[in-house]
Short mmCIF file of C-alpha atoms in Angstrom, two decimals:
data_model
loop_
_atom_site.label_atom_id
_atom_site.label_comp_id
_atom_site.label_asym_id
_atom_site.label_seq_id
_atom_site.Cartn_x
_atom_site.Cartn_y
_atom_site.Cartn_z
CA UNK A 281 140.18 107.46 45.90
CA UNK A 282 142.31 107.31 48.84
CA UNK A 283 141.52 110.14 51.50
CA UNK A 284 144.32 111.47 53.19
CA UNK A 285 147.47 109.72 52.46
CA UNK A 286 150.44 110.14 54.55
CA UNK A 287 153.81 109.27 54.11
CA UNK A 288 157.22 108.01 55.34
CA UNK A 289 160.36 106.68 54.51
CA UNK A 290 162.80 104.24 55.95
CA UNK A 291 165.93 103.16 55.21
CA UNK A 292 165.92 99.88 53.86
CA UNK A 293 167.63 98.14 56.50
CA UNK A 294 166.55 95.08 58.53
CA UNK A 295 167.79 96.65 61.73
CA UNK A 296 164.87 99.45 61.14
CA UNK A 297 162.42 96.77 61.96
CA UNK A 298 161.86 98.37 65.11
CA UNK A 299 161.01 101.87 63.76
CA UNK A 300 158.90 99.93 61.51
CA UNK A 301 157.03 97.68 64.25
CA UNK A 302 156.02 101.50 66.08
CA UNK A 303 154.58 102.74 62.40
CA UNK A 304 152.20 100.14 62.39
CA UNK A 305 151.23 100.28 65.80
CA UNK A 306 150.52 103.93 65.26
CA UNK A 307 148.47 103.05 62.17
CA UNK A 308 146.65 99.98 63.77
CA UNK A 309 145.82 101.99 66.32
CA UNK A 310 144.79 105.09 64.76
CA UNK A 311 142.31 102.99 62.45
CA UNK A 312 141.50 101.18 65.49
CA UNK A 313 142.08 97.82 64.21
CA UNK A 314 141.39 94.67 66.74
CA UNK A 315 144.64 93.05 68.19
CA UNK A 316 144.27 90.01 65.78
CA UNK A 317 144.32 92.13 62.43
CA UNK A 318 146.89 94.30 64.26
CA UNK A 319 149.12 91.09 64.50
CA UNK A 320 148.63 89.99 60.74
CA UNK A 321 149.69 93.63 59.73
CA UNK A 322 152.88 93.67 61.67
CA UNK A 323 153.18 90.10 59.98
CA UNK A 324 152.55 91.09 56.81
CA UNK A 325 154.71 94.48 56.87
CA UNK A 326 157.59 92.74 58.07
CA UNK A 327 157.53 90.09 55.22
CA UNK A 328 157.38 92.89 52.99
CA UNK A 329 160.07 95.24 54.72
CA UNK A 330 162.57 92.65 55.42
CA UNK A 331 162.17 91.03 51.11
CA UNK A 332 163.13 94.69 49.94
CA UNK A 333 165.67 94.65 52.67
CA UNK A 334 166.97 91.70 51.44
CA UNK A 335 166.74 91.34 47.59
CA UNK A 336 165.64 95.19 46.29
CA UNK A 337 168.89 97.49 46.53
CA UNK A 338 171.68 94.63 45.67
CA UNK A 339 174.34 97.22 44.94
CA UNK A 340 173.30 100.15 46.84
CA UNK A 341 171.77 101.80 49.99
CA UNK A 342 168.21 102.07 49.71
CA UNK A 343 164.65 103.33 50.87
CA UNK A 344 161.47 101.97 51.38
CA UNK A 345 158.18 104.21 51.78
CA UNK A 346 154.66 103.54 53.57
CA UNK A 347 151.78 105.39 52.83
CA UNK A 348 148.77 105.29 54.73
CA UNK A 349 145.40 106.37 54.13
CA UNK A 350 141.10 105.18 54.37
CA UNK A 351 139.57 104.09 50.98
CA UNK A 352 136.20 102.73 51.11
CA UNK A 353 136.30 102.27 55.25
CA UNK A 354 139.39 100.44 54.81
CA UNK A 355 143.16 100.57 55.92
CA UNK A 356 145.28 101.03 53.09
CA UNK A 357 149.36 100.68 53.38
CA UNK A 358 151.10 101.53 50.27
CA UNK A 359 154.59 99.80 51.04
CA UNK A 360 156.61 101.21 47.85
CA UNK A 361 160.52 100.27 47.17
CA UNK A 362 162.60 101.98 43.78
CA UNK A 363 164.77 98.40 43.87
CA UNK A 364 164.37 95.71 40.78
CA UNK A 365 161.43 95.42 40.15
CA UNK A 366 160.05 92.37 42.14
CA UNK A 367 156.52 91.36 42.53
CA UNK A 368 156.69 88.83 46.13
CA UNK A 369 153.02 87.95 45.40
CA UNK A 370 153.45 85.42 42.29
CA UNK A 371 156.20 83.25 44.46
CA UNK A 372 154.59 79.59 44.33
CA UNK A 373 152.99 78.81 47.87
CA UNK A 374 154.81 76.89 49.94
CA UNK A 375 153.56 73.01 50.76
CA UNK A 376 152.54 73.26 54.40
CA UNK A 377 152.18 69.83 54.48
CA UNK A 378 155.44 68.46 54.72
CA UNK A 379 157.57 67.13 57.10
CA UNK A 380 160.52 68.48 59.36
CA UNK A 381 162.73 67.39 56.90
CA UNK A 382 161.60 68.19 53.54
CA UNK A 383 160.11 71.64 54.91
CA UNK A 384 161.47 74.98 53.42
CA UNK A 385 160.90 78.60 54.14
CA UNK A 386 160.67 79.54 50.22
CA UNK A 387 157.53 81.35 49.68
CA UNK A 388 156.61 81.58 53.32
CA UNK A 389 156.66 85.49 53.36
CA UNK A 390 154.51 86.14 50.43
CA UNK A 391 152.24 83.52 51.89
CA UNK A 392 151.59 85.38 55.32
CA UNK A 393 151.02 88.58 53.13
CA UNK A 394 148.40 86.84 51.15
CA UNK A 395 146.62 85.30 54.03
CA UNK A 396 147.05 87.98 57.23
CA UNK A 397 145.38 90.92 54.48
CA UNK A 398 142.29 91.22 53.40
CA UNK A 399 143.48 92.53 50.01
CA UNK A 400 146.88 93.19 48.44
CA UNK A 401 148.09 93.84 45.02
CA UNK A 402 151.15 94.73 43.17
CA UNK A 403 152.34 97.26 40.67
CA UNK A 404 155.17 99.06 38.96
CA UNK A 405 154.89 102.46 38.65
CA UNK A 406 157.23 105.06 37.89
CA UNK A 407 160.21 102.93 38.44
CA UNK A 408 159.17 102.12 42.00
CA UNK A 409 157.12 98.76 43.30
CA UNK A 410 154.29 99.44 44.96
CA UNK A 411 152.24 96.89 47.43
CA UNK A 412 149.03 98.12 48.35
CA UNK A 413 147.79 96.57 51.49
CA UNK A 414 144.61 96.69 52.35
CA UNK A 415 143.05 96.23 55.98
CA UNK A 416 139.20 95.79 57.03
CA UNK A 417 138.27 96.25 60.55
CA UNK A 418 136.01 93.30 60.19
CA UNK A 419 137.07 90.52 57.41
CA UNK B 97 163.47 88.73 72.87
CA UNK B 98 164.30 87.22 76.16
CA UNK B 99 165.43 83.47 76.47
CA UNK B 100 165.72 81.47 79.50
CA UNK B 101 166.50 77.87 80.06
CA UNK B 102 166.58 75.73 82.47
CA UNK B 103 166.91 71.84 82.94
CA UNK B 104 164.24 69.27 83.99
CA UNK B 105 167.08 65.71 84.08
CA UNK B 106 167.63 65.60 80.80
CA UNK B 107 165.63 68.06 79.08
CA UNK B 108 166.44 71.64 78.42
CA UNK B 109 163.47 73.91 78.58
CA UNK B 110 163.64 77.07 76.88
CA UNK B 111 161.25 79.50 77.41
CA UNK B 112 161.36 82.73 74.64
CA UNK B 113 159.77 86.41 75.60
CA UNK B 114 158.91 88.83 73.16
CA UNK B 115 159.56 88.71 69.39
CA UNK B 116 160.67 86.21 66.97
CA UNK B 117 161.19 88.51 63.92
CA UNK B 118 164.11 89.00 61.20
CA UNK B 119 166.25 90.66 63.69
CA UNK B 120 165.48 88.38 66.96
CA UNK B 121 165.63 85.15 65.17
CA UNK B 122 169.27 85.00 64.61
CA UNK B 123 170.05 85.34 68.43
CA UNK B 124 167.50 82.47 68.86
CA UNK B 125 169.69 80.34 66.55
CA UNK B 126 172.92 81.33 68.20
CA UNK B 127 171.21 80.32 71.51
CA UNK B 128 170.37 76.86 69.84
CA UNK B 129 173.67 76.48 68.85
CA UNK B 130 175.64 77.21 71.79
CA UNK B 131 173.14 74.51 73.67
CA UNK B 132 173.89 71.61 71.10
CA UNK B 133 177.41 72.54 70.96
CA UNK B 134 177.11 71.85 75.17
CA UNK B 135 175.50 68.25 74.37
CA UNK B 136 172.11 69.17 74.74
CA UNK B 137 170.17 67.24 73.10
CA UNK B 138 166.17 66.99 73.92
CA UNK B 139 164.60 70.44 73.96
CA UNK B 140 160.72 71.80 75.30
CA UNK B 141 160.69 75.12 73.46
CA UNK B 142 158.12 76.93 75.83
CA UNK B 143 156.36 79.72 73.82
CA UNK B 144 153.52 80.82 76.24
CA UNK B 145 155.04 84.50 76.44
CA UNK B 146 156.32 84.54 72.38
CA UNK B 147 154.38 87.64 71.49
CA UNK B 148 154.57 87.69 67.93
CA UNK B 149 156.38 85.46 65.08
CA UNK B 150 157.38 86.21 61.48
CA UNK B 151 158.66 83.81 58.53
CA UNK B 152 161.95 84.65 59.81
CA UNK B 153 161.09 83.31 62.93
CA UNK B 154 159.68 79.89 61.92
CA UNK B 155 162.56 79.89 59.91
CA UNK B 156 164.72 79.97 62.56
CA UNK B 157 162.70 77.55 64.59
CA UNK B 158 163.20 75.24 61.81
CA UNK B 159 166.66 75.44 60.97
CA UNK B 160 167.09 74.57 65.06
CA UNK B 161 164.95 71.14 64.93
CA UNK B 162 166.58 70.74 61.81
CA UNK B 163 169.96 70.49 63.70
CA UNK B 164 168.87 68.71 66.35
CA UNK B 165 167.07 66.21 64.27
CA UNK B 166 170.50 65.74 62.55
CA UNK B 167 172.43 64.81 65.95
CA UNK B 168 169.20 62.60 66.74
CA UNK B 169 167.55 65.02 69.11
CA UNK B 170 164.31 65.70 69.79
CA UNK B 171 162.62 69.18 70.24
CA UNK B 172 158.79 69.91 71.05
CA UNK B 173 157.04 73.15 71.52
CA UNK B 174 154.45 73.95 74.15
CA UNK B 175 152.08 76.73 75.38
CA UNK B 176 151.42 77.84 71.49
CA UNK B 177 148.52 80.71 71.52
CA UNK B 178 146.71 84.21 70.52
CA UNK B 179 147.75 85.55 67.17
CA UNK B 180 150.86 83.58 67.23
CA UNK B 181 149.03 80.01 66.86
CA UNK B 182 147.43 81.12 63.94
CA UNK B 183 150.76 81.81 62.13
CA UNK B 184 151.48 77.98 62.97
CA UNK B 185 148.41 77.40 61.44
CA UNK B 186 148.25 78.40 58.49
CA UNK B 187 151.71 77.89 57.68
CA UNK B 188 151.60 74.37 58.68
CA UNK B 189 154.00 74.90 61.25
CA UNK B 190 151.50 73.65 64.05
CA UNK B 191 151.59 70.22 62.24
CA UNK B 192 154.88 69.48 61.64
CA UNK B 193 156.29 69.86 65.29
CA UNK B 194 154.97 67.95 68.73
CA UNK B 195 153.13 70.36 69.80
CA UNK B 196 151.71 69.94 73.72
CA UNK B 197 149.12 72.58 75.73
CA UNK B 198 151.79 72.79 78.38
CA UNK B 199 155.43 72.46 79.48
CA UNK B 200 154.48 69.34 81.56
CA UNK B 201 152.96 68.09 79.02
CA UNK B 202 155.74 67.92 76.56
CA UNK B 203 158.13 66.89 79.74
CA UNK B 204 155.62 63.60 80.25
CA UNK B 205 156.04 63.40 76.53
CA UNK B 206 159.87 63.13 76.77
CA UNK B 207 159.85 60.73 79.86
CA UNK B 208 157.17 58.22 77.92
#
């Protein structure tokens, strides 16, 4: 059960990234999270924001929701999108061991939001994706 | 973001402020550009006062050394730290540059 979920809405546009950046402060803050899972969240958020950005609304303007609330001491963000439905968390991982040359960016995104969360998972639901994100004070 | 350069003989020492995020990272690029397109070619990317990093922000750092790698350049990063050096880290970003603790350092770098 997640106590006291709020919610708000963005357009779906990279230039919003700013709007987005305060949001999380506000959250981080609020939940008093330290400056290191602060900077993972912003990390993680803005892989998320900027993929539905990107890749969900292909032909048309679009949204993209956060919902925040405590469940079980924890920070939960509910990023959700009503794009095609996408799930960023099954991209392969990238190889971090390669060279200048042979280095991509592929995967990179989902990657951060994997590693900078303590938990995150993925659903469809009611034609919308949903990426629960999910933020300890202490990992 | 902020960028300022300057020259130390023949190396151009950038120094970013602020953010390196999916809206910053395209000036950084543009910045890059406009400096090889001048000639420059050896580069100390100074990030002591980068506050923060994305994917799109490596990516950008990348597709820079990329294109100075292609005209035979060379490009090192110093001053990595906080938060940020642990999204080198675990991307494997920290590994595949020069990395050195300070600007000097990377400038002795250069002249050896």
């Amino acid at each position: 059960m997640i106590a006291s979920m709020s919610k708000i809405t963005f357009a779906a546009q990279v230039e919003k990234l700013a709007d987005i950046e305060q949001f999380v402060d506000a959250c981080a803050e609020r939940f008093l999270l330290d400056a290191k899972k602060t900077f993972g969240l912003h990390v993680a958020v803005e892989e998320v924001f900027v993929n539905i950005c990107n890749y969900a609304y292909p032909d048309e303007e679009g949204e993209v929701s956060m919902s925040t609330g405590i469940e079980d001491d924890a920070l939960v963000l509910e990023i959700s999108d009503h794009g095609i439905p996408f799930n960023i968390l099954v991209l392969p991982e990238p190889d971090t061991s390669l060279n200048i040359e042979d280095r991509t960016i592929g995967g990179l995104g989902g990657y951060f939001i994997r590693r900078l969360t303590d938990n995150v998972t993925y659903r469809r639901e009611d034609g919308k994706n949903i990426l629960k994100l999910v933020m300890r004070r202490i990992s | 973001m902020n960028i300022e350069t300057f020259k130390e003989s023949a190396t151009t020492v950038v120094k970013v402020t602020g953010r390196l995020d999916a809206v910053t990272s395209s000036e950084y690029e543009q910045k890059f550009n406009a400096l090889i397109s001048d000639g420059e070619t050896i580069f100390v990317v100074d990030l002591e006062k980068l506050d923060y990093i994305s994917s799109a922000g490596l990516r950008a750092l990348l597709a820079t050394a990329k294109r100075i790698k292609g005209k035979s350049g060379q490009l090192f990063l110093a001053n990595i730290a906080g938060p940020v050096k642990e999204v080198f880290n675990i991307s494997g970003f920290g590994s595949i540059f020069p990395v050195y603790e300070s600007v000097d350092c990377a400038l002795n770098a250069v002249a050896g």
